[in-house]
JSON list of C-alpha atoms in Angstrom, two decimals:
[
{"chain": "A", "resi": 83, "resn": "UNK", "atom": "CA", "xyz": [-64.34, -22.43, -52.48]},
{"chain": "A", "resi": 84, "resn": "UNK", "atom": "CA", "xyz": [-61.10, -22.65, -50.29]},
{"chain": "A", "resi": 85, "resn": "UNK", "atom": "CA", "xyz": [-57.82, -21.79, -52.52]},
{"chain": "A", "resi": 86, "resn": "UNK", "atom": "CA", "xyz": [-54.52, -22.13, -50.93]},
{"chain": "A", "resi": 87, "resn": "UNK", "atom": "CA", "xyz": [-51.70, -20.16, -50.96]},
{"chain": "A", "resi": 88, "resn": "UNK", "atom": "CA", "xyz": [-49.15, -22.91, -52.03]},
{"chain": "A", "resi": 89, "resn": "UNK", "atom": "CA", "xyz": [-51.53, -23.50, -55.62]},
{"chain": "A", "resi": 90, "resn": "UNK", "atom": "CA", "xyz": [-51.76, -20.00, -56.21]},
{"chain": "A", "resi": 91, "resn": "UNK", "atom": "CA", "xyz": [-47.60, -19.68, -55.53]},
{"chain": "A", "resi": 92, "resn": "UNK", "atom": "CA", "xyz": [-46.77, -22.87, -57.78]},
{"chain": "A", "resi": 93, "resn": "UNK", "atom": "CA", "xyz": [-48.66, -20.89, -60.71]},
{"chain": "A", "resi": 94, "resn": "UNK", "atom": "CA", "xyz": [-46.56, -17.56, -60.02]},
{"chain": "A", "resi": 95, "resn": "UNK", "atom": "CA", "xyz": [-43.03, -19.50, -59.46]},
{"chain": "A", "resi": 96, "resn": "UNK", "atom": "CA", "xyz": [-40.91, -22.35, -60.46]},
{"chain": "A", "resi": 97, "resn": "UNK", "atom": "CA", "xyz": [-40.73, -24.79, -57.57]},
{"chain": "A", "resi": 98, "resn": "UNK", "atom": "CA", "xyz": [-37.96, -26.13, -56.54]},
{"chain": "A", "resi": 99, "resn": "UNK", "atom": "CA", "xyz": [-36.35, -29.03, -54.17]},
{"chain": "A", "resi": 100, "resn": "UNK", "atom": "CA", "xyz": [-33.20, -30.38, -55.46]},
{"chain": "A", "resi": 101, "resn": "UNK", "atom": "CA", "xyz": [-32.08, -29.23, -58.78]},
{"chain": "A", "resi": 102, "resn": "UNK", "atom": "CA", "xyz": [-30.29, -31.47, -61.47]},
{"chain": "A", "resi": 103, "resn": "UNK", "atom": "CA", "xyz": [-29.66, -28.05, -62.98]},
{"chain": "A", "resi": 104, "resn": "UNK", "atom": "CA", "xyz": [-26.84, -25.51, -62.22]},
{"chain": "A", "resi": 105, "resn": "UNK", "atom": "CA", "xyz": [-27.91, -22.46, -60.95]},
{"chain": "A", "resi": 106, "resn": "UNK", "atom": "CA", "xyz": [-26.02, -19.50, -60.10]},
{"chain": "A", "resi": 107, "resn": "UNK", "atom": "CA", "xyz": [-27.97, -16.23, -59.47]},
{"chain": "A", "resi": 108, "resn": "UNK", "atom": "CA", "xyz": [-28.12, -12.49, -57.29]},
{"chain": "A", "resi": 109, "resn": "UNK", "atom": "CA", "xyz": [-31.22, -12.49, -55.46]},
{"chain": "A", "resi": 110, "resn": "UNK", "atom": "CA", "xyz": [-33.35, -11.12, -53.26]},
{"chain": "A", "resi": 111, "resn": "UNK", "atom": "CA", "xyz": [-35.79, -12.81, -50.85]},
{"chain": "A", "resi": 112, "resn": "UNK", "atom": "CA", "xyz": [-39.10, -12.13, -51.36]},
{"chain": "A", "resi": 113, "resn": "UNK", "atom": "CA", "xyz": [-41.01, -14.37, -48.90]},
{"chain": "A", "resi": 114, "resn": "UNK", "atom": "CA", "xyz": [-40.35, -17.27, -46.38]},
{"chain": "A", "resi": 115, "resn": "UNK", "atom": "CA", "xyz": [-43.65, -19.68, -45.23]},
{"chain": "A", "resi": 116, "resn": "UNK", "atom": "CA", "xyz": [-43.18, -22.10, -42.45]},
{"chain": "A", "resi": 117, "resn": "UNK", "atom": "CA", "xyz": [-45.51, -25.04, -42.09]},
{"chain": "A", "resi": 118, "resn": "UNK", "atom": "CA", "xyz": [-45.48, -27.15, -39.10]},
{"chain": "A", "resi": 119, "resn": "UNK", "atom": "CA", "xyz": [-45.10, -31.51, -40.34]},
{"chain": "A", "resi": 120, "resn": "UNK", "atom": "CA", "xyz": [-48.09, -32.84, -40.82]},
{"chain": "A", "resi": 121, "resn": "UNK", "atom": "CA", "xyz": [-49.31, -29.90, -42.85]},
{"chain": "A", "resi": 122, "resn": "UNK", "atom": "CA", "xyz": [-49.97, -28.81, -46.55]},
{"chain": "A", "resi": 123, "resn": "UNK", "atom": "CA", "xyz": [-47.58, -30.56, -48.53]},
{"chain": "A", "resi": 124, "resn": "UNK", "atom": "CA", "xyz": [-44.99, -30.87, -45.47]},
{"chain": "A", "resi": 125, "resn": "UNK", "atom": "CA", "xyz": [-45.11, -34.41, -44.41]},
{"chain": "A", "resi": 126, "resn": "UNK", "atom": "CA", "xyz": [-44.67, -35.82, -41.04]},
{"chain": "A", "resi": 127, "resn": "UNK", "atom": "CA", "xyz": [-40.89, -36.88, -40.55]},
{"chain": "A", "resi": 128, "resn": "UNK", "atom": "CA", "xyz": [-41.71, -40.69, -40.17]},
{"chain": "A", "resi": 129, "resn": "UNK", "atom": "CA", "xyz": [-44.65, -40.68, -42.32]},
{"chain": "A", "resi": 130, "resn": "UNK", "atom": "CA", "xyz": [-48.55, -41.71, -41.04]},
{"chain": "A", "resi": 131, "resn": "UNK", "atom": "CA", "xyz": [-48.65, -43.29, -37.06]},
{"chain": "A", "resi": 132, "resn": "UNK", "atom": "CA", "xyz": [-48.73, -47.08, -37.69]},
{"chain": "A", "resi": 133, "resn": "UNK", "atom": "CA", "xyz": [-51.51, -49.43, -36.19]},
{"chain": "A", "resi": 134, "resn": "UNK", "atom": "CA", "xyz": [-50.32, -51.66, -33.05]},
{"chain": "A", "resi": 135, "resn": "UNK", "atom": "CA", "xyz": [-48.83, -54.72, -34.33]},
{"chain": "A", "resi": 136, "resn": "UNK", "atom": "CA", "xyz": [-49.81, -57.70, -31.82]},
{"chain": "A", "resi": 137, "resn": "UNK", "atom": "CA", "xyz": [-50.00, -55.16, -29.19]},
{"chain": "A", "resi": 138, "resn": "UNK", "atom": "CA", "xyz": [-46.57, -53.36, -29.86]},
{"chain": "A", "resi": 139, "resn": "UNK", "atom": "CA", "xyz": [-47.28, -49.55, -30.46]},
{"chain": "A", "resi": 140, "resn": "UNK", "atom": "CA", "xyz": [-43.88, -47.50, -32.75]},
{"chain": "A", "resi": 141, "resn": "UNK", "atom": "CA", "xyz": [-43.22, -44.74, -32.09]},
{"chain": "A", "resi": 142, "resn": "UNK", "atom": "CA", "xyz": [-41.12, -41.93, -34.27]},
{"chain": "A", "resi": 143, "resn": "UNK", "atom": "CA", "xyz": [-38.60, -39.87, -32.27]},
{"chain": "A", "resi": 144, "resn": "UNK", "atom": "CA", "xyz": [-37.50, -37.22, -35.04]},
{"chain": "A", "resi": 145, "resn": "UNK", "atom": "CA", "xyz": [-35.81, -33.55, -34.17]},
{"chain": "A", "resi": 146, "resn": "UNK", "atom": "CA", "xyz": [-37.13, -32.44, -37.92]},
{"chain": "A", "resi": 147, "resn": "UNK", "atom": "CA", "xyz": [-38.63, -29.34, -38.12]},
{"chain": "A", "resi": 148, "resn": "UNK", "atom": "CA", "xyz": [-41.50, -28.70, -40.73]},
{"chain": "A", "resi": 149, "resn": "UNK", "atom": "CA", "xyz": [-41.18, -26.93, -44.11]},
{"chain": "A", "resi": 150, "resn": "UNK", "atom": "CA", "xyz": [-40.07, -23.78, -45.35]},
{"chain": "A", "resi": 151, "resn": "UNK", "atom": "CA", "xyz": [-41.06, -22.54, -48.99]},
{"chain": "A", "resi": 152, "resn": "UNK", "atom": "CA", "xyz": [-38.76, -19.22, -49.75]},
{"chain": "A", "resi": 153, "resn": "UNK", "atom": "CA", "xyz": [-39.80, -16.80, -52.75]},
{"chain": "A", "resi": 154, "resn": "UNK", "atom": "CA", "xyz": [-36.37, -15.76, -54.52]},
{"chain": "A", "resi": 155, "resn": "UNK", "atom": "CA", "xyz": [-36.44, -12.71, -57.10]},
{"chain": "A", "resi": 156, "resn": "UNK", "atom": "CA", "xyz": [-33.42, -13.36, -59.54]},
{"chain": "A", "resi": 157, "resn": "UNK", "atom": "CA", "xyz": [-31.77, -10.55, -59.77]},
{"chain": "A", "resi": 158, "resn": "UNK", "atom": "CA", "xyz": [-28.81, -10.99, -62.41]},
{"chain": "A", "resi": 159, "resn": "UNK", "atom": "CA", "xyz": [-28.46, -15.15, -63.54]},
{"chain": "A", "resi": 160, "resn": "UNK", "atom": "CA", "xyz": [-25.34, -15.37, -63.69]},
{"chain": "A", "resi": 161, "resn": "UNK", "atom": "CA", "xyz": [-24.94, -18.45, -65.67]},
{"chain": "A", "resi": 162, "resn": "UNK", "atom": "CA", "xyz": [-27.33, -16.50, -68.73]},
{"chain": "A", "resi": 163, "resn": "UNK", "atom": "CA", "xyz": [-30.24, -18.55, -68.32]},
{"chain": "A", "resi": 164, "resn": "UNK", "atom": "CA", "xyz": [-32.54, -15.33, -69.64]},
{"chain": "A", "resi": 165, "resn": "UNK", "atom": "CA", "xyz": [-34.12, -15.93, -65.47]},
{"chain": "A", "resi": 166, "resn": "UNK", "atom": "CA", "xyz": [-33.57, -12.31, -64.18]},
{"chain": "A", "resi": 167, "resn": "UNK", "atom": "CA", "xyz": [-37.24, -10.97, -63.01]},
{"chain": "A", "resi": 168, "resn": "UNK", "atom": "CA", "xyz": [-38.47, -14.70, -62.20]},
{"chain": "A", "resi": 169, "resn": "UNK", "atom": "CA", "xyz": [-39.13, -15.82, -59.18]},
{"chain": "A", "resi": 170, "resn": "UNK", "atom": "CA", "xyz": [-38.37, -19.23, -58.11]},
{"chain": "A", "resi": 171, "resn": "UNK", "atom": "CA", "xyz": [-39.55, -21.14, -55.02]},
{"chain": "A", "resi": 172, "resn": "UNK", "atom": "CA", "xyz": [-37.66, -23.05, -53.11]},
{"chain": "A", "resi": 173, "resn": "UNK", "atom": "CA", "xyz": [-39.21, -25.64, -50.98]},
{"chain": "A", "resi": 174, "resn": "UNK", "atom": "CA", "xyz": [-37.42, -27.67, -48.21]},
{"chain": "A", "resi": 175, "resn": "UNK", "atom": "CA", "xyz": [-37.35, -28.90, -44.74]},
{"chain": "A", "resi": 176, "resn": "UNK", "atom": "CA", "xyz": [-36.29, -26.64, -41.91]},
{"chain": "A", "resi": 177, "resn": "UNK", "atom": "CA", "xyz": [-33.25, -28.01, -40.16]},
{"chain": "A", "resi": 178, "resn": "UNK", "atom": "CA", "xyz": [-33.20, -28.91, -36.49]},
{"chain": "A", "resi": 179, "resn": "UNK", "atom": "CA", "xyz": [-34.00, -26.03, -34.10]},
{"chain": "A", "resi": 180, "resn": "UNK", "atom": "CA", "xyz": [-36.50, -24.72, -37.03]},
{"chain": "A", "resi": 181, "resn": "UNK", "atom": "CA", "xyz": [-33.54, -23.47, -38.94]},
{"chain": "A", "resi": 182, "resn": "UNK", "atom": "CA", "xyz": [-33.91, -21.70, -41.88]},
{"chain": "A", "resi": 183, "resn": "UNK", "atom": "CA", "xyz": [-32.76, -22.58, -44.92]},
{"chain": "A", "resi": 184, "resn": "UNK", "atom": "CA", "xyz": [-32.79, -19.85, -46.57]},
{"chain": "A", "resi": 185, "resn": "UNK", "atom": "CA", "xyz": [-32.08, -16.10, -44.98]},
{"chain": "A", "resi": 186, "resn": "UNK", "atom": "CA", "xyz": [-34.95, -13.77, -44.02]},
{"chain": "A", "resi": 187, "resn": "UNK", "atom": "CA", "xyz": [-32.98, -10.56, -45.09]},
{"chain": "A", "resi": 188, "resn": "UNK", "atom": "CA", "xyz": [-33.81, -8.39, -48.05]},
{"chain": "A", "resi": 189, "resn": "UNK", "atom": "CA", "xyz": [-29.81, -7.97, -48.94]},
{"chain": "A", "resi": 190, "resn": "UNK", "atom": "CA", "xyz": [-29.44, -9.85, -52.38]},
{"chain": "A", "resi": 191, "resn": "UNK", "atom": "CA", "xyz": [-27.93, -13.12, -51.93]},
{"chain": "A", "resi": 192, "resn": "UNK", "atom": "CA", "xyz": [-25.70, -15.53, -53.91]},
{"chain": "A", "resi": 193, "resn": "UNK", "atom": "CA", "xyz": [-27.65, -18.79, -54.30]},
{"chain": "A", "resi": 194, "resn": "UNK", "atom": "CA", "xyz": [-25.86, -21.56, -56.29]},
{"chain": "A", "resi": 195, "resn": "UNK", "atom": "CA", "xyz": [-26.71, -25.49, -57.05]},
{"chain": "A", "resi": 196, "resn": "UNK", "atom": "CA", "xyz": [-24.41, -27.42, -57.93]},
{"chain": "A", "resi": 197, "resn": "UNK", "atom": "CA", "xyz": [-26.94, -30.49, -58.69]},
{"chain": "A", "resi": 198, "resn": "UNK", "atom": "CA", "xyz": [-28.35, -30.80, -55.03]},
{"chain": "A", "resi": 199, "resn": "UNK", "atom": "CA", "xyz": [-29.83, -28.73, -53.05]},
{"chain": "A", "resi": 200, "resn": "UNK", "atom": "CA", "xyz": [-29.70, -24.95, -53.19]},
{"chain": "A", "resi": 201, "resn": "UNK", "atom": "CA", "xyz": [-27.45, -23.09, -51.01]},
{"chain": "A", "resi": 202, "resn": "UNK", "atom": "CA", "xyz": [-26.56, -19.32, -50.48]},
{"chain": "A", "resi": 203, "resn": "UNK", "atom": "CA", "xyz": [-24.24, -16.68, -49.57]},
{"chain": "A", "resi": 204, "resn": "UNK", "atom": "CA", "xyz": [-24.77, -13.25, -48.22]},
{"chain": "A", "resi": 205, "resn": "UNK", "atom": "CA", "xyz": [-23.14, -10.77, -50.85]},
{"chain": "A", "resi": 206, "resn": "UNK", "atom": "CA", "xyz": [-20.92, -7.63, -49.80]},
{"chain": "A", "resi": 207, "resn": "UNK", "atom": "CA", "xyz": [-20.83, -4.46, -51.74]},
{"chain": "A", "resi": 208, "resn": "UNK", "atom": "CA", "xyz": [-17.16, -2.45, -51.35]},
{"chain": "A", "resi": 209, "resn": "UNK", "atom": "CA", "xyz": [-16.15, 0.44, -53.35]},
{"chain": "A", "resi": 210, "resn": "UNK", "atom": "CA", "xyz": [-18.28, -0.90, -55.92]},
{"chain": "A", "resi": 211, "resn": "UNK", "atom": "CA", "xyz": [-17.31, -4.69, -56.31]},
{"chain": "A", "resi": 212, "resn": "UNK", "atom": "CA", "xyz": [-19.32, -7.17, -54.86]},
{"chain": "A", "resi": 213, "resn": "UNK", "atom": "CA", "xyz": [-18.06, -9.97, -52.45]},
{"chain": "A", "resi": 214, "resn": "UNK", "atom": "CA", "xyz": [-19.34, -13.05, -51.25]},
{"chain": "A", "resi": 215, "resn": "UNK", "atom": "CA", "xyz": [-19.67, -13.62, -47.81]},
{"chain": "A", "resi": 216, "resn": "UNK", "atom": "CA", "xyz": [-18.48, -17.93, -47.49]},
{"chain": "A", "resi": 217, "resn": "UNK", "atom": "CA", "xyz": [-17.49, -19.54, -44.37]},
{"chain": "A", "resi": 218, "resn": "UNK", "atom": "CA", "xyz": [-13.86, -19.40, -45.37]},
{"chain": "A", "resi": 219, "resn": "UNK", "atom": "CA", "xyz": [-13.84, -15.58, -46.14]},
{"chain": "A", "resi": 220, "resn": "UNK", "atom": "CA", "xyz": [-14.89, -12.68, -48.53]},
{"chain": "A", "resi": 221, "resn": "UNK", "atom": "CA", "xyz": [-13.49, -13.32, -52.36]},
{"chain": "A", "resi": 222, "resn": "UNK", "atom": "CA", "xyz": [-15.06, -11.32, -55.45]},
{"chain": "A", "resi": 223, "resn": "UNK", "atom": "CA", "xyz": [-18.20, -12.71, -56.63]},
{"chain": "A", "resi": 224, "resn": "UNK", "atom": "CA", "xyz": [-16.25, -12.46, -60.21]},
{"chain": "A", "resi": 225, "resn": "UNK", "atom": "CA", "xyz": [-13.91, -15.46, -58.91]},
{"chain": "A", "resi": 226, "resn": "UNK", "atom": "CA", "xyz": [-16.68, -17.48, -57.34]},
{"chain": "A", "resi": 227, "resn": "UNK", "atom": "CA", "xyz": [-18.63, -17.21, -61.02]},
{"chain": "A", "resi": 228, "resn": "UNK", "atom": "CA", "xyz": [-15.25, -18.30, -62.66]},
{"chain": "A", "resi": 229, "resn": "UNK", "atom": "CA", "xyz": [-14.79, -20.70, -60.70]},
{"chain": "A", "resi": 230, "resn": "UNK", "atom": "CA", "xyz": [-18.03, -22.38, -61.00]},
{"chain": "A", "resi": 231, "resn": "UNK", "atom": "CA", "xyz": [-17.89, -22.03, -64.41]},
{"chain": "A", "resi": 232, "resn": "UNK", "atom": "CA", "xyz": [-14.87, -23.55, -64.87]},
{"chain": "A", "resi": 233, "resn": "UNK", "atom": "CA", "xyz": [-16.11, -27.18, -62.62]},
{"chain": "A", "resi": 234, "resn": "UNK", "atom": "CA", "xyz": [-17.05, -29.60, -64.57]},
{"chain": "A", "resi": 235, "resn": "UNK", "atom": "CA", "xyz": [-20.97, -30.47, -65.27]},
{"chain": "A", "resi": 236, "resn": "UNK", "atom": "CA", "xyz": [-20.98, -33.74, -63.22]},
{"chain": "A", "resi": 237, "resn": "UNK", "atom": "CA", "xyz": [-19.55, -32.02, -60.59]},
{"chain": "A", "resi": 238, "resn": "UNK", "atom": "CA", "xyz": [-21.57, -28.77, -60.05]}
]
Protein backbone atom coordinates (compact mmCIF):
# COMPACT_ATOMS: atom_id res chain seq x y z
CA UNK A 1 0.00 0.00 0.00
CA UNK A 2 1.66 3.31 -1.28
CA UNK A 3 0.71 6.41 1.17
CA UNK A 4 1.83 9.77 0.20
CA UNK A 5 3.24 12.36 1.98
CA UNK A 6 0.75 15.16 0.90
CA UNK A 7 -2.45 12.74 2.59
CA UNK A 8 -0.59 12.12 5.56
CA UNK A 9 0.33 16.23 5.78
CA UNK A 10 -3.42 17.33 4.98
CA UNK A 11 -4.40 15.15 8.19
CA UNK A 12 -1.59 16.89 10.43
CA UNK A 13 -2.28 20.63 8.98
CA UNK A 14 -4.81 23.01 7.74
CA UNK A 15 -4.24 23.55 4.03
CA UNK A 16 -4.22 26.48 2.64
CA UNK A 17 -4.28 28.48 -0.92
CA UNK A 18 -5.99 31.71 -0.75
CA UNK A 19 -7.67 32.58 2.42
CA UNK A 20 -11.08 34.53 2.72
CA UNK A 21 -9.93 34.73 6.32
CA UNK A 22 -7.55 37.28 8.00
CA UNK A 23 -4.63 35.92 9.32
CA UNK A 24 -1.95 37.51 11.15
CA UNK A 25 0.59 35.24 12.96
CA UNK A 26 4.69 34.75 14.29
CA UNK A 27 5.91 31.73 12.76
CA UNK A 28 8.37 29.54 12.11
CA UNK A 29 8.93 27.38 9.01
CA UNK A 30 8.85 24.00 9.51
CA UNK A 31 9.12 22.42 6.03
CA UNK A 32 9.13 23.48 2.27
CA UNK A 33 8.24 20.49 -0.63
CA UNK A 34 8.75 21.32 -4.21
CA UNK A 35 6.97 19.33 -6.87
CA UNK A 36 7.82 19.69 -10.42
CA UNK A 37 4.03 20.49 -12.80
CA UNK A 38 2.65 17.66 -13.78
CA UNK A 39 3.01 16.06 -10.37
CA UNK A 40 0.92 15.16 -7.19
CA UNK A 41 -1.60 17.66 -6.93
CA UNK A 42 0.61 20.37 -8.92
CA UNK A 43 -0.93 20.67 -12.27
CA UNK A 44 0.68 21.37 -15.49
CA UNK A 45 0.54 25.26 -16.22
CA UNK A 46 -1.74 24.87 -19.39
CA UNK A 47 -3.48 21.87 -18.26
CA UNK A 48 -3.39 18.15 -20.28
CA UNK A 49 -1.45 18.35 -24.09
CA UNK A 50 -4.43 18.66 -26.50
CA UNK A 51 -4.99 16.20 -29.52
CA UNK A 52 -4.05 17.73 -33.13
CA UNK A 53 -6.96 19.50 -34.41
CA UNK A 54 -7.09 18.93 -38.39
CA UNK A 55 -3.45 18.56 -38.25
CA UNK A 56 -2.60 21.74 -36.12
CA UNK A 57 -0.56 20.61 -32.96
CA UNK A 58 -0.78 23.69 -29.58
CA UNK A 59 1.57 24.07 -27.90
CA UNK A 60 1.90 25.77 -24.14
CA UNK A 61 4.88 28.13 -23.67
CA UNK A 62 4.60 28.83 -19.77
CA UNK A 63 7.75 30.15 -17.44
CA UNK A 64 5.61 28.59 -14.26
CA UNK A 65 7.44 26.76 -11.99
CA UNK A 66 5.77 23.76 -10.09
CA UNK A 67 4.42 23.77 -6.50
CA UNK A 68 5.62 24.49 -3.23
CA UNK A 69 3.65 23.25 0.00
CA UNK A 70 5.39 25.16 3.21
CA UNK A 71 4.69 23.76 6.89
CA UNK A 72 4.21 27.00 9.18
CA UNK A 73 4.28 26.51 13.14
CA UNK A 74 2.17 29.51 14.58
CA UNK A 75 3.93 30.84 17.00
CA UNK A 76 1.80 33.74 18.72
CA UNK A 77 -1.77 34.50 16.41
CA UNK A 78 -1.88 37.62 16.66
CA UNK A 79 -5.38 38.29 15.73
CA UNK A 80 -6.51 35.60 18.95
CA UNK A 81 -7.68 32.95 16.85
CA UNK A 82 -6.66 30.27 19.89
CA UNK A 83 -4.00 28.90 16.52
CA UNK A 84 -0.62 29.09 18.41
CA UNK A 85 0.96 25.34 18.27
CA UNK A 86 -0.95 24.55 14.82
CA UNK A 87 0.55 24.11 11.93
CA UNK A 88 -0.87 25.27 8.76
CA UNK A 89 0.14 24.41 5.18
CA UNK A 90 0.40 26.55 2.70
CA UNK A 91 0.21 25.37 -0.80
CA UNK A 92 1.03 27.45 -3.96
CA UNK A 93 2.83 27.77 -7.15
CA UNK A 94 6.49 28.67 -7.24
CA UNK A 95 7.05 31.89 -9.10
CA UNK A 96 9.20 32.16 -12.19
CA UNK A 97 12.85 31.13 -11.70
CA UNK A 98 11.40 28.41 -9.06
CA UNK A 99 10.94 31.15 -6.55
CA UNK A 100 9.88 30.50 -3.33
CA UNK A 101 7.08 31.63 -1.87
CA UNK A 102 7.65 31.26 1.25
CA UNK A 103 11.34 31.61 3.07
CA UNK A 104 13.46 28.54 3.87
CA UNK A 105 14.88 30.11 7.17
CA UNK A 106 14.05 28.95 10.65
CA UNK A 107 13.85 32.85 11.95
CA UNK A 108 10.04 33.31 12.87
CA UNK A 109 8.30 35.18 10.30
CA UNK A 110 5.33 37.60 10.05
CA UNK A 111 2.79 36.00 7.67
CA UNK A 112 -0.44 38.01 7.12
CA UNK A 113 -3.64 37.58 4.61
CA UNK A 114 -5.47 40.04 3.99
CA UNK A 115 -8.19 37.83 1.95
CA UNK A 116 -5.71 36.58 -0.84
CA UNK A 117 -2.93 34.95 -0.76
CA UNK A 118 -0.53 34.67 2.15
CA UNK A 119 2.43 36.78 2.33
CA UNK A 120 5.36 37.26 4.87
CA UNK A 121 7.90 39.31 6.47
CA UNK A 122 11.14 38.46 8.07
CA UNK A 123 10.88 39.72 11.82
CA UNK A 124 13.85 41.62 13.69
CA UNK A 125 14.50 41.30 17.34
CA UNK A 126 16.29 44.75 18.95
CA UNK A 127 16.74 45.37 22.53
CA UNK A 128 13.83 43.31 23.01
CA UNK A 129 11.09 44.67 20.55
CA UNK A 130 10.44 43.00 17.54
CA UNK A 131 10.46 44.63 14.00
CA UNK A 132 9.26 43.73 10.78
CA UNK A 133 11.45 43.58 8.05
CA UNK A 134 8.90 45.23 4.76
CA UNK A 135 10.22 46.50 1.60
CA UNK A 136 9.75 50.05 2.74
CA UNK A 137 11.69 49.64 6.09
CA UNK A 138 11.76 48.20 9.72
CA UNK A 139 8.53 49.54 11.92
CA UNK A 140 7.46 47.66 15.28
CA UNK A 141 5.51 44.65 14.70
CA UNK A 142 3.08 46.44 17.46
CA UNK A 143 2.19 49.14 14.61
CA UNK A 144 1.90 46.65 11.78
CA UNK A 145 -0.77 44.58 14.23
CA UNK A 146 -2.56 47.99 14.84
CA UNK A 147 -2.65 48.78 11.81
CA UNK A 148 -4.14 45.74 10.42
CA UNK A 149 -6.46 45.72 12.96
CA UNK A 150 -7.67 48.87 12.44
CA UNK A 151 -8.44 48.11 8.12
CA UNK A 152 -11.54 47.38 7.52
CA UNK A 153 -12.82 43.55 6.93
CA UNK A 154 -13.44 43.96 3.14
CA UNK A 155 -10.27 45.28 2.83
CA UNK A 156 -7.82 42.94 4.68
Amino acid sequence: MKIRLPAILATLCLTFNATAEPLLFTGQVQSITLQPSGVGQCSLPCGAPKPPVNGIQSICISNMGGCQNAIVKVLTDHLGGGAEGKELAFASRTGEWGKLNFPNMAEPILVYSRGGQPRWHPLVEREGTSYVDAPDGQRPLSDFINEFQAQPVSSR
